[in-house]
Amino acid sequence: MKIPAVKGFRDVLPDESIRWWVLEERARAVFHRYNFREVRIPIVERTDLFQRSIGETTDIVEKEMYTFADKDGTMLTLRPEGTASVVRAYVEHALAQHERVSKLYYFGPMFRRERPQKGRLRQFSQIGAELLGRDDAAADAETLLLLYDLLAAFAIEGAEVQLNSLGCHTCRPAYREALVTWGRAHFDELCDDCRRRVDQNPLRLLDCKQPGCAAIRDSAPRMLDHLCAECQAHFARVRELLRREGAEPRLNPYMVRGLDYYCRTAFEVVASGLGAQNAIGGGGRYDGLVRALGGPDVAGIGFALGVERLVMVLGERALEADVRPEVVVLPVGEAAEALAVAVAHRWRTGGVRVEVESAGRSLKSQMRQADKHGARFVVIVGEDELAGGALTVRDMDARRDHPRALGVHLTAEELRAALARLSAA
Ligand code: HAM
């Protein structure tokens, strides 16, 4: 009997994983330009870390966490996101005492028990960044520019960055009250979930996808009209700095994010062609979080991109990375095996991507195999070649043979030069 993968958990096979790899390589390069450094955080954390950071009344904590009791009774959870873990590590290792600003990035799987659908999985992967130790608007602007640069490096086209401000502990309570009042006044028109949200998590009234709720949303009060003077000035400065760099995210006063730790600047990246799950990334400022998790009063801002959704947006579009073999070596007959292994080993050690077929099959069937690898050159090691001390090259693109064109002692460099000569000939 076959054992299938668990619903919402999927395999990434080589044709797709190459795209992941390219995304990660490019992301690393951009992160390093911004002087972010990698942090590797565990996949399992104590459950209360997420309860305290993401928020008890969020969908994630209420319904979506993979939580279990360890053998000693400790409640543990598979991380549903990375920010809480990064902040936990930041506090645990007292990074604030060692550096004024910490800029950290991470890659890895996250787990949320959502209803699986296109673009929504129970295990998905994020590319994330967190900047701790700065509360000035320039930090927000730089974080958003980092996000724009990542999208450009991935060659994502047609994605829209949406921006909002969620206020702070000074101005949000009054806004929250205004929303509750509005929610109560429209109680009959709200969906069941939103009726619960009115008192528990009224901000989430704004991004409900139910048609009835969306239809009356325009009449709801907006955070942007309730910002205190400091939040207003901060938001204006963020936008001004971005505008100077030619980045103009679209204001979306109804975007509230699904995690409770945010304040002030919040943003999402929305892509077309993905259907309902169209957010390829999201983030924002979380100034109270480090303190809430037992650390000093240090501000933070960050974001995460969903790798599966990025890969879907990129679709079949070629990502330049070439990991196909450059050369396939075909040993024809058992006697050729040792020489094939030796030349391949020498060339690989010198940096050439080489595949070796197994000896003992007909040249024809080996050729068919070689073709599948997509290499331009096939090097044949047969009896004639063994006797003559030189190898035959077949140029698969030009469909041409070059009998005994390569000496058996060629180094990787000499091989490259010889192949370049042959392709020019
Ligand atoms: P988030 O908006 O919950 O933010 O997730 C970020 C991205 O992860 C989403 O935009 C989406 O692309 C992807 N994602 C989320 N859930 C799923 C799913 N079930 N299946 C596939 N992809 C998914 C956070 O996680 C915050 N920690 C971001 C952040 C970092 N804020 C500040 N710093």
Coordinates of C-alpha atoms and ligand atoms in Angstrom, one line a residue:
M1 CA 0.0 0.0 0.0
K2 CA 1.3 3.5 -0.9
I3 CA 1.6 6.1 1.8
P4 CA 0.7 9.5 0.5
A5 CA 2.0 12.9 1.8
V6 CA -0.1 14.6 4.4
K7 CA -2.8 17.0 3.1
G8 CA -1.4 20.5 2.8
F9 CA 2.2 19.3 2.9
R10 CA 4.0 18.9 -0.4
D11 CA 7.2 17.8 -2.1
V12 CA 9.3 20.1 -4.1
L13 CA 10.8 18.1 -6.9
P14 CA 14.1 19.1 -8.7
D15 CA 12.4 21.0 -11.6
E16 CA 10.8 23.3 -9.0
S17 CA 13.5 23.2 -6.3
I18 CA 15.9 24.9 -8.7
R19 CA 13.6 27.9 -8.6
W20 CA 13.7 27.9 -4.8
W21 CA 17.5 27.7 -4.9
V22 CA 17.7 30.7 -7.4
L23 CA 15.3 32.8 -5.3
E24 CA 17.4 32.1 -2.1
E25 CA 20.7 32.9 -3.8
R26 CA 19.3 36.2 -5.1
A27 CA 17.7 37.0 -1.8
R28 CA 21.0 36.4 0.0
A29 CA 22.9 38.7 -2.4
V30 CA 20.3 41.5 -1.8
F31 CA 20.3 41.0 2.0
H32 CA 24.1 41.2 2.1
R33 CA 24.0 44.5 0.2
Y34 CA 21.8 45.8 3.0
N35 CA 24.1 44.3 5.6
F36 CA 21.5 41.8 6.9
R37 CA 23.0 38.6 8.3
E38 CA 21.4 35.2 8.4
V39 CA 19.9 33.7 11.6
R40 CA 18.8 30.1 11.8
I41 CA 16.0 29.6 14.3
P42 CA 14.3 26.4 15.5
I43 CA 11.2 25.1 14.0
V44 CA 9.6 24.2 17.3
E45 CA 9.0 26.8 20.1
R46 CA 7.1 26.9 23.3
T47 CA 3.4 27.6 22.5
D48 CA 3.2 30.7 24.7
L49 CA 5.7 32.5 22.5
F50 CA 3.2 32.6 19.7
Q51 CA 0.2 33.2 22.0
R52 CA 1.9 36.3 23.5
S53 CA 3.3 37.7 20.2
I54 CA 0.9 36.9 17.4
G55 CA -2.1 37.4 19.7
E56 CA -4.7 35.1 21.4
T57 CA -7.6 36.2 19.2
T58 CA -5.9 35.9 15.8
D59 CA -6.9 33.1 13.4
I60 CA -3.4 31.7 13.6
V61 CA -3.4 31.2 17.4
E62 CA -7.1 30.4 17.7
K63 CA -7.3 27.7 15.0
E64 CA -4.2 27.2 12.9
M65 CA -1.3 26.2 15.2
Y66 CA 0.2 22.7 15.2
T67 CA 0.5 22.3 19.0
F68 CA 1.3 19.3 21.0
A69 CA 2.4 18.3 24.5
D70 CA 6.0 17.1 24.7
K71 CA 6.7 13.9 26.7
D72 CA 7.4 16.1 29.8
G73 CA 4.2 18.0 29.4
T74 CA 5.6 21.2 27.9
M75 CA 3.3 22.6 25.3
L76 CA 5.1 23.1 22.0
T77 CA 4.1 24.5 18.6
L78 CA 5.5 24.2 15.1
R79 CA 6.3 27.8 14.3
P80 CA 3.6 29.5 12.2
E81 CA 5.9 32.4 11.4
G82 CA 9.4 33.6 12.0
T83 CA 9.2 37.0 13.7
A84 CA 8.3 35.7 17.2
S85 CA 11.3 33.2 17.0
V86 CA 13.7 35.9 15.8
V87 CA 12.7 38.2 18.6
R88 CA 12.9 35.4 21.2
A89 CA 16.5 34.6 20.0
Y90 CA 17.3 38.4 20.1
V91 CA 16.2 38.6 23.7
E92 CA 17.6 35.2 24.7
H93 CA 21.1 36.1 23.4
A94 CA 20.9 39.7 24.5
L95 CA 21.8 41.0 21.1
A96 CA 20.8 44.5 22.1
Q97 CA 23.8 44.6 24.4
H98 CA 26.2 43.7 21.6
E99 CA 25.0 45.8 18.7
R100 CA 22.8 48.9 18.5
V101 CA 21.0 47.6 15.4
S102 CA 20.4 44.0 14.5
K103 CA 19.6 43.1 10.9
L104 CA 18.6 39.5 10.5
Y105 CA 17.2 37.4 7.7
Y106 CA 16.0 33.8 7.6
F107 CA 14.7 31.1 5.2
G108 CA 12.6 28.2 6.2
P109 CA 9.3 26.3 6.6
M110 CA 6.3 27.6 8.6
F111 CA 3.2 25.6 9.6
R112 CA -0.4 26.8 9.7
R113 CA -3.3 24.4 9.8
E114 CA -5.4 26.4 7.3
R115 CA -7.8 24.9 4.7
P116 CA -5.5 24.0 1.8
Q117 CA -6.2 25.6 -1.6
K118 CA -4.3 27.1 -4.4
G119 CA -1.4 29.0 -2.9
R120 CA -2.4 28.0 0.6
L121 CA -0.5 25.2 2.3
R122 CA -0.1 23.8 5.8
Q123 CA 3.6 23.8 5.4
F124 CA 5.0 26.7 3.4
S125 CA 8.3 28.5 3.3
Q126 CA 9.2 32.1 4.0
I127 CA 12.1 34.4 3.2
G128 CA 12.0 36.9 6.0
A129 CA 13.9 39.9 7.3
E130 CA 13.8 41.7 10.7
L131 CA 15.5 45.0 11.6
L132 CA 15.7 45.5 15.4
G133 CA 16.9 48.7 17.2
R134 CA 15.5 51.5 15.1
D135 CA 12.2 53.3 15.4
D136 CA 12.9 56.1 12.9
A137 CA 11.1 56.5 9.6
A138 CA 14.2 56.0 7.6
A139 CA 14.4 52.4 8.9
D140 CA 10.9 51.8 7.6
A141 CA 11.8 53.3 4.2
E142 CA 15.0 51.2 4.0
T143 CA 13.1 48.1 4.9
L144 CA 10.5 48.8 2.1
L145 CA 13.3 49.5 -0.3
L146 CA 14.9 46.2 0.6
L147 CA 11.5 44.6 -0.2
Y148 CA 11.3 46.4 -3.6
D149 CA 14.9 45.3 -4.4
L150 CA 14.1 41.7 -3.6
L151 CA 11.1 41.8 -5.9
A152 CA 13.3 43.3 -8.6
A153 CA 16.0 40.7 -8.1
F154 CA 13.4 37.9 -8.5
A155 CA 12.1 39.7 -11.6
I156 CA 8.6 39.6 -10.2
E157 CA 6.4 41.7 -12.5
G158 CA 3.1 43.4 -11.7
A159 CA 3.2 43.1 -8.0
E160 CA 1.8 45.9 -5.9
V161 CA 3.0 47.0 -2.6
Q162 CA 0.2 48.3 -0.3
L163 CA 0.8 50.5 2.6
N164 CA -1.1 51.5 5.7
S165 CA -0.4 52.8 9.2
L166 CA -1.9 51.0 12.2
G167 CA -1.2 53.8 14.7
C168 CA 0.4 53.2 18.1
H169 CA -0.7 52.7 21.7
T170 CA -1.5 56.4 21.9
C171 CA -4.0 56.6 19.0
R172 CA -5.1 53.1 18.4
P173 CA -7.3 52.6 21.5
A174 CA -9.6 55.5 20.5
Y175 CA -9.7 54.2 16.9
R176 CA -10.5 50.8 18.1
E177 CA -13.5 52.2 20.1
A178 CA -14.7 54.0 16.9
L179 CA -14.5 50.7 15.0
V180 CA -16.4 48.9 17.8
T181 CA -19.2 51.6 17.7
W182 CA -19.3 51.2 13.9
G183 CA -19.4 47.4 14.1
R184 CA -22.3 47.5 16.6
A185 CA -24.2 49.9 14.4
H186 CA -23.9 47.5 11.5
F187 CA -24.1 44.3 13.5
D188 CA -27.0 42.8 11.4
E189 CA -25.1 43.2 8.2
L190 CA -21.9 41.5 9.4
C191 CA -21.0 37.8 8.9
D192 CA -20.9 35.5 11.9
D193 CA -17.1 35.8 12.2
C194 CA -17.2 39.5 12.1
R195 CA -19.9 39.6 14.8
R196 CA -17.4 37.9 17.1
R197 CA -14.7 40.2 15.9
V198 CA -16.6 43.4 16.9
D199 CA -15.5 43.0 20.5
Q200 CA -12.6 40.6 20.2
N201 CA -10.5 42.0 17.3
P202 CA -12.4 44.8 15.7
L203 CA -9.5 45.7 13.3
R204 CA -10.1 42.5 11.5
L205 CA -13.6 43.8 10.5
L206 CA -11.8 45.8 7.8
D207 CA -10.2 43.0 5.8
C208 CA -13.1 40.5 5.9
K209 CA -13.5 38.9 2.5
Q210 CA -17.2 38.1 2.8
P211 CA -19.1 40.1 0.2
G212 CA -21.6 41.6 2.8
C213 CA -18.9 42.9 5.0
A214 CA -16.7 44.2 2.2
A215 CA -19.8 46.1 0.8
I216 CA -20.2 48.2 3.9
R217 CA -16.5 48.7 4.7
D218 CA -16.4 52.1 3.0
S219 CA -18.5 53.5 5.8
A220 CA -16.1 52.3 8.5
P221 CA -13.7 54.8 10.2
R222 CA -10.2 54.7 9.0
M223 CA -7.0 54.5 11.1
L224 CA -5.4 57.0 8.8
D225 CA -7.9 59.6 10.0
H226 CA -7.2 58.8 13.6
L227 CA -3.4 58.9 13.8
C228 CA -1.8 60.9 16.5
A229 CA 0.6 63.7 15.5
E230 CA 3.7 61.5 15.9
C231 CA 2.2 58.6 13.9
Q232 CA 1.1 61.1 11.2
A233 CA 4.6 62.6 11.0
H234 CA 6.3 59.2 11.0
F235 CA 4.0 57.9 8.2
A236 CA 4.5 61.1 6.1
R237 CA 8.2 60.8 6.4
V238 CA 8.3 57.1 5.4
R239 CA 6.3 58.0 2.3
E240 CA 8.4 61.0 1.5
L241 CA 11.6 59.0 1.7
L242 CA 10.1 56.3 -0.5
R243 CA 8.8 58.8 -3.0
R244 CA 12.3 60.3 -3.4
E245 CA 13.5 56.8 -4.4
G246 CA 10.7 56.4 -6.9
A247 CA 8.8 53.9 -4.8
E248 CA 5.2 54.7 -4.3
P249 CA 3.3 52.0 -2.6
R250 CA -0.5 52.2 -2.8
L251 CA -2.3 53.4 0.3
N252 CA -4.7 50.7 1.5
P253 CA -6.5 52.0 4.6
Y254 CA -8.3 48.6 5.0
M255 CA -5.1 46.5 5.2
V256 CA -4.7 45.4 8.8
R257 CA -2.5 42.2 8.8
G258 CA -3.4 39.0 10.5
L259 CA -1.0 39.3 13.5
D260 CA -1.5 41.5 16.5
Y261 CA 2.0 42.7 17.1
Y262 CA 2.0 45.5 14.4
C263 CA 2.0 49.2 15.0
R264 CA 2.5 52.1 12.6
T265 CA 3.8 51.1 9.2
A266 CA 2.2 47.9 7.8
F267 CA 2.4 46.6 4.3
E268 CA 1.6 43.8 2.0
V269 CA 2.7 42.7 -1.5
V270 CA -0.1 41.6 -3.7
A271 CA 0.4 39.8 -7.0
S272 CA -2.0 39.2 -9.9
G273 CA -2.9 35.8 -11.2
L274 CA -2.8 34.0 -7.9
G275 CA -6.6 33.9 -7.2
A276 CA -7.8 34.5 -3.6
Q277 CA -4.4 33.9 -2.0
N278 CA -2.7 36.8 -3.7
A279 CA -0.4 38.1 -0.9
I280 CA 3.1 37.1 -1.7
G281 CA 4.5 39.0 1.2
G282 CA 3.7 41.1 4.2
G283 CA 5.2 42.9 7.1
G284 CA 5.4 46.0 9.3
R285 CA 6.6 47.6 12.4
Y286 CA 6.3 45.9 15.8
D287 CA 7.7 48.3 18.4
G288 CA 6.3 46.7 21.6
L289 CA 7.1 43.1 20.7
V290 CA 10.7 42.8 22.1
R291 CA 9.5 44.2 25.4
A292 CA 6.4 42.0 25.5
L293 CA 8.7 39.0 25.1
G294 CA 10.8 40.0 28.1
G295 CA 13.5 42.1 26.3
P296 CA 14.4 45.8 26.5
D297 CA 12.3 48.5 24.9
V298 CA 13.6 48.0 21.4
A299 CA 11.7 48.8 18.2
G300 CA 11.5 46.4 15.3
I301 CA 10.3 46.2 11.7
G302 CA 10.3 43.4 9.1
F303 CA 8.6 41.3 6.5
A304 CA 8.3 37.9 5.0
L305 CA 7.7 36.6 1.5
G306 CA 6.0 33.3 0.7
V307 CA 8.3 31.2 -1.4
E308 CA 5.6 28.9 -2.9
R309 CA 3.6 31.9 -4.0
L310 CA 6.7 33.6 -5.5
V311 CA 7.4 30.5 -7.4
M312 CA 3.8 30.4 -8.7
V313 CA 4.1 34.1 -9.9
L314 CA 7.3 33.3 -11.7
G315 CA 5.6 30.3 -13.4
E316 CA 7.6 28.8 -16.2
R317 CA 9.7 31.9 -16.7
A318 CA 13.3 30.9 -16.9
L319 CA 15.4 31.6 -14.0
E320 CA 18.9 32.0 -15.3
A321 CA 20.7 29.6 -13.0
D322 CA 22.1 26.8 -14.9
V323 CA 22.6 23.6 -13.0
R324 CA 22.4 21.2 -15.9
P325 CA 25.5 19.2 -16.7
E326 CA 27.8 20.9 -19.3
V327 CA 29.3 17.6 -20.4
V328 CA 28.0 14.1 -20.3
V329 CA 30.6 11.3 -20.5
L330 CA 29.6 8.0 -22.1
P331 CA 31.7 5.0 -21.4
V332 CA 31.1 2.5 -24.2
G333 CA 32.1 -1.0 -23.0
E334 CA 33.3 -2.1 -19.5
A335 CA 37.0 -1.3 -20.4
A336 CA 36.1 2.4 -20.7
E337 CA 34.6 2.7 -17.3
A338 CA 37.7 3.6 -15.3
L339 CA 38.8 6.2 -17.8
A340 CA 35.3 7.8 -17.8
V341 CA 35.3 8.0 -14.0
A342 CA 38.8 9.5 -14.0
V343 CA 38.2 12.2 -16.6
A344 CA 34.8 13.1 -15.0
H345 CA 36.4 13.3 -11.6
R346 CA 39.3 15.5 -12.8
W347 CA 36.9 17.9 -14.7
R348 CA 34.5 18.1 -11.8
T349 CA 37.3 18.9 -9.4
G350 CA 38.2 21.7 -11.7
G351 CA 34.6 23.1 -11.6
V352 CA 32.9 21.6 -14.7
R353 CA 29.4 20.1 -14.3
V354 CA 29.8 16.6 -15.5
E355 CA 27.4 13.6 -15.7
V356 CA 28.8 10.1 -16.3
E357 CA 26.5 7.4 -17.7
S358 CA 26.9 3.8 -16.6
A359 CA 29.0 1.6 -18.9
G360 CA 27.7 -1.5 -20.5
R361 CA 24.7 -0.1 -22.4
S362 CA 24.5 0.5 -26.1
L363 CA 25.8 3.8 -27.4
K364 CA 22.3 4.5 -28.8
S365 CA 20.5 4.1 -25.4
Q366 CA 23.2 6.1 -23.7
M367 CA 22.8 8.9 -26.3
R368 CA 19.1 9.1 -25.6
Q369 CA 19.9 9.5 -21.9
A370 CA 22.6 12.1 -22.6
D371 CA 20.0 14.1 -24.6
K372 CA 17.7 14.2 -21.6
H373 CA 20.4 15.9 -19.5
G374 CA 20.3 18.8 -21.9
A375 CA 24.1 19.1 -22.0
R376 CA 25.6 20.7 -25.1
F377 CA 28.6 18.2 -25.3
V378 CA 28.8 14.5 -25.0
V379 CA 32.2 12.9 -24.6
I380 CA 32.5 9.4 -25.8
V381 CA 35.0 6.9 -24.3
G382 CA 35.0 3.8 -26.5
E383 CA 37.5 1.2 -27.6
D384 CA 38.9 3.4 -30.4
E385 CA 39.3 6.2 -28.0
L386 CA 41.0 4.0 -25.4
A387 CA 43.4 2.7 -28.0
G388 CA 44.1 6.2 -29.5
G389 CA 44.4 8.1 -26.2
A390 CA 41.9 10.7 -27.3
L391 CA 38.1 11.2 -26.7
T392 CA 35.4 11.9 -29.2
V393 CA 33.1 14.9 -28.7
R394 CA 29.6 15.1 -30.0
D395 CA 28.2 18.7 -30.2
M396 CA 24.5 18.1 -29.5
D397 CA 23.4 21.6 -30.7
A398 CA 25.3 21.5 -34.0
R399 CA 24.7 17.7 -34.3
R400 CA 28.3 17.2 -35.2
D401 CA 31.0 14.7 -34.2
H402 CA 34.6 15.6 -33.5
P403 CA 36.4 12.2 -33.5
R404 CA 39.1 11.9 -31.0
A405 CA 39.3 15.6 -30.4
L406 CA 40.2 15.7 -26.7
G407 CA 43.3 14.3 -25.1
V408 CA 42.6 12.0 -22.2
H409 CA 44.8 14.1 -19.9
L410 CA 43.0 17.5 -20.4
T411 CA 42.5 19.6 -17.3
A412 CA 39.2 21.3 -16.7
E413 CA 40.5 24.5 -18.0
E414 CA 41.9 22.9 -21.2
L415 CA 38.6 21.1 -21.6
R416 CA 36.7 24.4 -21.5
A417 CA 39.1 26.0 -24.0
A418 CA 38.9 22.9 -26.3
L419 CA 35.1 22.9 -26.2
A420 CA 35.0 26.6 -26.9
R421 CA 37.2 26.1 -30.0
L422 CA 35.0 23.2 -31.2
S423 CA 31.9 25.2 -30.9
A424 CA 33.4 28.1 -32.8
A425 CA 34.7 25.7 -35.6
Ligands
HAM1 P1 2.2 36.8 7.0 O1 1.5 37.8 6.2 O2 1.4 36.0 7.9 O3 3.4 37.5 7.8 O4 3.0 35.8 6.0 C1 3.9 36.3 5.0 C2 3.7 35.5 3.7 O5 3.8 34.1 3.9 C3 2.3 35.7 3.1 O6 2.3 36.9 2.4 C4 2.3 34.5 2.1 O7 3.0 34.8 1.0 C5 3.0 33.5 2.9 N1 2.0 32.6 3.6 C6 1.3 32.8 4.7 N2 0.5 31.7 5.0 C7 0.7 30.9 4.0 C8 0.1 29.6 3.6 N3 -0.8 29.0 4.4 N4 0.4 29.0 2.5 C9 1.4 29.6 1.7 N5 1.9 30.8 1.9 C10 1.6 31.4 3.0 C11 4.2 36.9 8.7 O8 4.3 35.7 8.8 C12 5.1 37.9 9.5 N6 5.9 37.1 10.4 C13 5.9 38.8 8.5 C14 6.7 39.7 9.3 C15 8.0 39.7 9.5 N7 6.3 40.8 9.9 C16 7.3 41.4 10.5 N8 8.4 40.7 10.2

